[in-house]
């Protein structure tokens, strides 16, 4: 044991129960990949959004204080994790559809993040959107463990790119190929052109 997350997971217990070796082995790759893939895809998705919405990019360049809000809007508008499978804990109803306890449901994050009952002008990319209660990083007991770290890493990387790169554009004539995973949305590669600041 040491002063690290894996040691904390090994020692953690709830009501005397600890994670099994199988559970520990299953959670480790998730912890290693979820943060890096989510940050990578959020950063790429930010440039996709800025390419499609150059006025938003100009706003963020003019006011770097908008970077955190821009990241939240990217997470809402083009979520890096588009769906989550869940099992209903109790009998319930979702939009008139009966869901029995034990049924599998697929939470579609882009749909939730564009709900007009929750978001004013849901199809508009707005880096100043307030409030922005998107569900991309989950909520409640399903809130993403790495959300604060992912937000910080994305803020640092995007801030550095905004300071160092000018005239950023998607490389012309290069087809965009999304990941094949149904649980991640981003591009396999995102070639850009730019001028150094």
mmCIF file of N, CA and C in Angstrom, residues 34-50 70-76 78-81 136-137 150-151 154-155 158 179 185-187 190:
data_model
loop_
_atom_site.group_PDB
_atom_site.id
_atom_site.type_symbol
_atom_site.label_atom_id
_atom_site.label_comp_id
_atom_site.label_asym_id
_atom_site.label_seq_id
_atom_site.Cartn_x
_atom_site.Cartn_y
_atom_site.Cartn_z
ATOM 1 N N UNK A 34 -10.359 6.463 -19.339
ATOM 2 C CA UNK A 34 -11.491 7.398 -19.398
ATOM 3 C C UNK A 34 -11.016 8.843 -19.392
ATOM 4 N N UNK A 35 -10.101 9.166 -18.505
ATOM 5 C CA UNK A 35 -9.620 10.539 -18.431
ATOM 6 C C UNK A 35 -8.894 10.973 -19.686
ATOM 7 N N UNK A 36 -7.993 10.132 -20.188
ATOM 8 C CA UNK A 36 -7.222 10.547 -21.357
ATOM 9 C C UNK A 36 -8.088 10.609 -22.613
ATOM 10 N N UNK A 37 -8.968 9.637 -22.810
ATOM 11 C CA UNK A 37 -9.808 9.645 -24.009
ATOM 12 C C UNK A 37 -10.830 10.775 -23.966
ATOM 13 N N UNK A 38 -11.400 11.008 -22.806
ATOM 14 C CA UNK A 38 -12.390 12.078 -22.691
ATOM 15 C C UNK A 38 -11.752 13.435 -22.961
ATOM 16 N N UNK A 39 -10.578 13.653 -22.402
ATOM 17 C CA UNK A 39 -9.886 14.932 -22.630
ATOM 18 C C UNK A 39 -9.508 15.069 -24.097
ATOM 19 N N UNK A 40 -8.943 14.013 -24.671
ATOM 20 C CA UNK A 40 -8.556 14.042 -26.094
ATOM 21 C C UNK A 40 -9.762 14.386 -26.961
ATOM 22 N N UNK A 41 -10.880 13.695 -26.738
ATOM 23 C CA UNK A 41 -12.054 13.918 -27.580
ATOM 24 C C UNK A 41 -12.700 15.276 -27.313
ATOM 25 N N UNK A 42 -12.713 15.720 -26.066
ATOM 26 C CA UNK A 42 -13.272 17.044 -25.774
ATOM 27 C C UNK A 42 -12.449 18.132 -26.456
ATOM 28 N N UNK A 43 -11.136 17.999 -26.416
ATOM 29 C CA UNK A 43 -10.271 18.980 -27.060
ATOM 30 C C UNK A 43 -10.490 18.982 -28.573
ATOM 31 N N UNK A 44 -10.524 17.799 -29.182
ATOM 32 C CA UNK A 44 -10.803 17.723 -30.619
ATOM 33 C C UNK A 44 -12.180 18.252 -30.957
ATOM 34 N N UNK A 45 -13.180 17.904 -30.132
ATOM 35 C CA UNK A 45 -14.540 18.379 -30.376
ATOM 36 C C UNK A 45 -14.639 19.895 -30.232
ATOM 37 N N UNK A 46 -13.802 20.472 -29.362
ATOM 38 C CA UNK A 46 -13.779 21.937 -29.233
ATOM 39 C C UNK A 46 -13.358 22.570 -30.557
ATOM 40 N N UNK A 47 -12.320 21.997 -31.190
ATOM 41 C CA UNK A 47 -11.876 22.568 -32.466
ATOM 42 C C UNK A 47 -12.892 22.323 -33.578
ATOM 43 N N UNK A 48 -13.610 21.212 -33.513
ATOM 44 C CA UNK A 48 -14.711 21.003 -34.468
ATOM 45 C C UNK A 48 -15.769 22.090 -34.287
ATOM 46 N N UNK A 49 -16.138 22.347 -33.030
ATOM 47 C CA UNK A 49 -17.141 23.385 -32.750
ATOM 48 C C UNK A 49 -16.649 24.762 -33.193
ATOM 49 N N UNK A 50 -15.396 25.094 -32.868
ATOM 50 C CA UNK A 50 -14.865 26.401 -33.242
ATOM 51 C C UNK A 50 -14.761 26.551 -34.755
ATOM 52 N N UNK A 70 -16.668 27.841 -22.384
ATOM 53 C CA UNK A 70 -16.601 27.246 -23.725
ATOM 54 C C UNK A 70 -16.442 25.733 -23.628
ATOM 55 N N UNK A 71 -15.641 25.274 -22.689
ATOM 56 C CA UNK A 71 -15.466 23.832 -22.502
ATOM 57 C C UNK A 71 -16.787 23.190 -22.092
ATOM 58 N N UNK A 72 -17.511 23.833 -21.172
ATOM 59 C CA UNK A 72 -18.812 23.284 -20.757
ATOM 60 C C UNK A 72 -19.769 23.230 -21.946
ATOM 61 N N UNK A 73 -19.702 24.229 -22.812
ATOM 62 C CA UNK A 73 -20.593 24.223 -23.976
ATOM 63 C C UNK A 73 -20.190 23.142 -24.973
ATOM 64 N N UNK A 74 -18.893 22.908 -25.135
ATOM 65 C CA UNK A 74 -18.443 21.805 -25.994
ATOM 66 C C UNK A 74 -18.951 20.484 -25.415
ATOM 67 N N UNK A 75 -18.819 20.317 -24.104
ATOM 68 C CA UNK A 75 -19.298 19.090 -23.465
ATOM 69 C C UNK A 75 -20.791 18.897 -23.696
ATOM 70 N N UNK A 76 -21.555 19.978 -23.672
ATOM 71 C CA UNK A 76 -22.994 19.896 -23.915
ATOM 72 C C UNK A 76 -23.303 19.652 -25.383
ATOM 73 N N UNK A 78 -21.328 18.768 -28.096
ATOM 74 C CA UNK A 78 -20.712 17.642 -28.806
ATOM 75 C C UNK A 78 -20.043 16.728 -27.767
ATOM 76 N N UNK A 79 -20.854 16.010 -26.984
ATOM 77 C CA UNK A 79 -20.304 15.245 -25.870
ATOM 78 C C UNK A 79 -19.364 14.132 -26.305
ATOM 79 N N UNK A 80 -18.228 13.991 -25.607
ATOM 80 C CA UNK A 80 -17.264 12.952 -25.967
ATOM 81 C C UNK A 80 -17.745 11.546 -25.617
ATOM 82 N N UNK A 81 -18.718 11.456 -24.735
ATOM 83 C CA UNK A 81 -19.319 10.158 -24.387
ATOM 84 C C UNK A 81 -20.816 10.300 -24.674
ATOM 85 N N UNK A 136 -23.306 15.465 -19.638
ATOM 86 C CA UNK A 136 -22.198 14.753 -20.268
ATOM 87 C C UNK A 136 -21.327 14.011 -19.266
ATOM 88 N N UNK A 137 -21.081 14.592 -18.121
ATOM 89 C CA UNK A 137 -20.218 13.954 -17.130
ATOM 90 C C UNK A 137 -21.033 13.254 -16.036
ATOM 91 N N UNK A 150 -10.411 16.146 -15.739
ATOM 92 C CA UNK A 150 -10.630 16.291 -17.184
ATOM 93 C C UNK A 150 -10.881 17.751 -17.548
ATOM 94 N N UNK A 151 -11.666 18.446 -16.743
ATOM 95 C CA UNK A 151 -11.931 19.868 -17.005
ATOM 96 C C UNK A 151 -10.635 20.676 -16.914
ATOM 97 N N UNK A 154 -8.302 19.875 -19.904
ATOM 98 C CA UNK A 154 -8.831 20.468 -21.136
ATOM 99 C C UNK A 154 -8.649 21.981 -21.116
ATOM 100 N N UNK A 155 -8.901 22.611 -19.958
ATOM 101 C CA UNK A 155 -8.729 24.064 -19.837
ATOM 102 C C UNK A 155 -7.281 24.465 -20.104
ATOM 103 N N UNK A 158 -6.466 23.677 -23.986
ATOM 104 C CA UNK A 158 -7.145 24.601 -24.887
ATOM 105 C C UNK A 158 -6.592 26.019 -24.721
ATOM 106 N N UNK A 179 -14.526 7.936 -34.266
ATOM 107 C CA UNK A 179 -14.231 6.653 -33.623
ATOM 108 C C UNK A 179 -15.360 5.687 -33.926
ATOM 109 N N UNK A 185 -17.263 9.790 -28.625
ATOM 110 C CA UNK A 185 -17.417 10.556 -29.845
ATOM 111 C C UNK A 185 -16.260 11.522 -29.969
ATOM 112 N N UNK A 186 -15.512 11.315 -31.018
ATOM 113 C CA UNK A 186 -14.391 12.154 -31.366
ATOM 114 C C UNK A 186 -13.867 11.624 -32.686
ATOM 115 N N UNK A 187 -12.842 12.255 -33.204
ATOM 116 C CA UNK A 187 -12.290 11.858 -34.486
ATOM 117 C C UNK A 187 -11.057 10.975 -34.297
ATOM 118 N N UNK A 190 -7.570 14.555 -36.279
ATOM 119 C CA UNK A 190 -8.167 15.858 -36.581
ATOM 120 C C UNK A 190 -7.054 16.788 -37.073
#
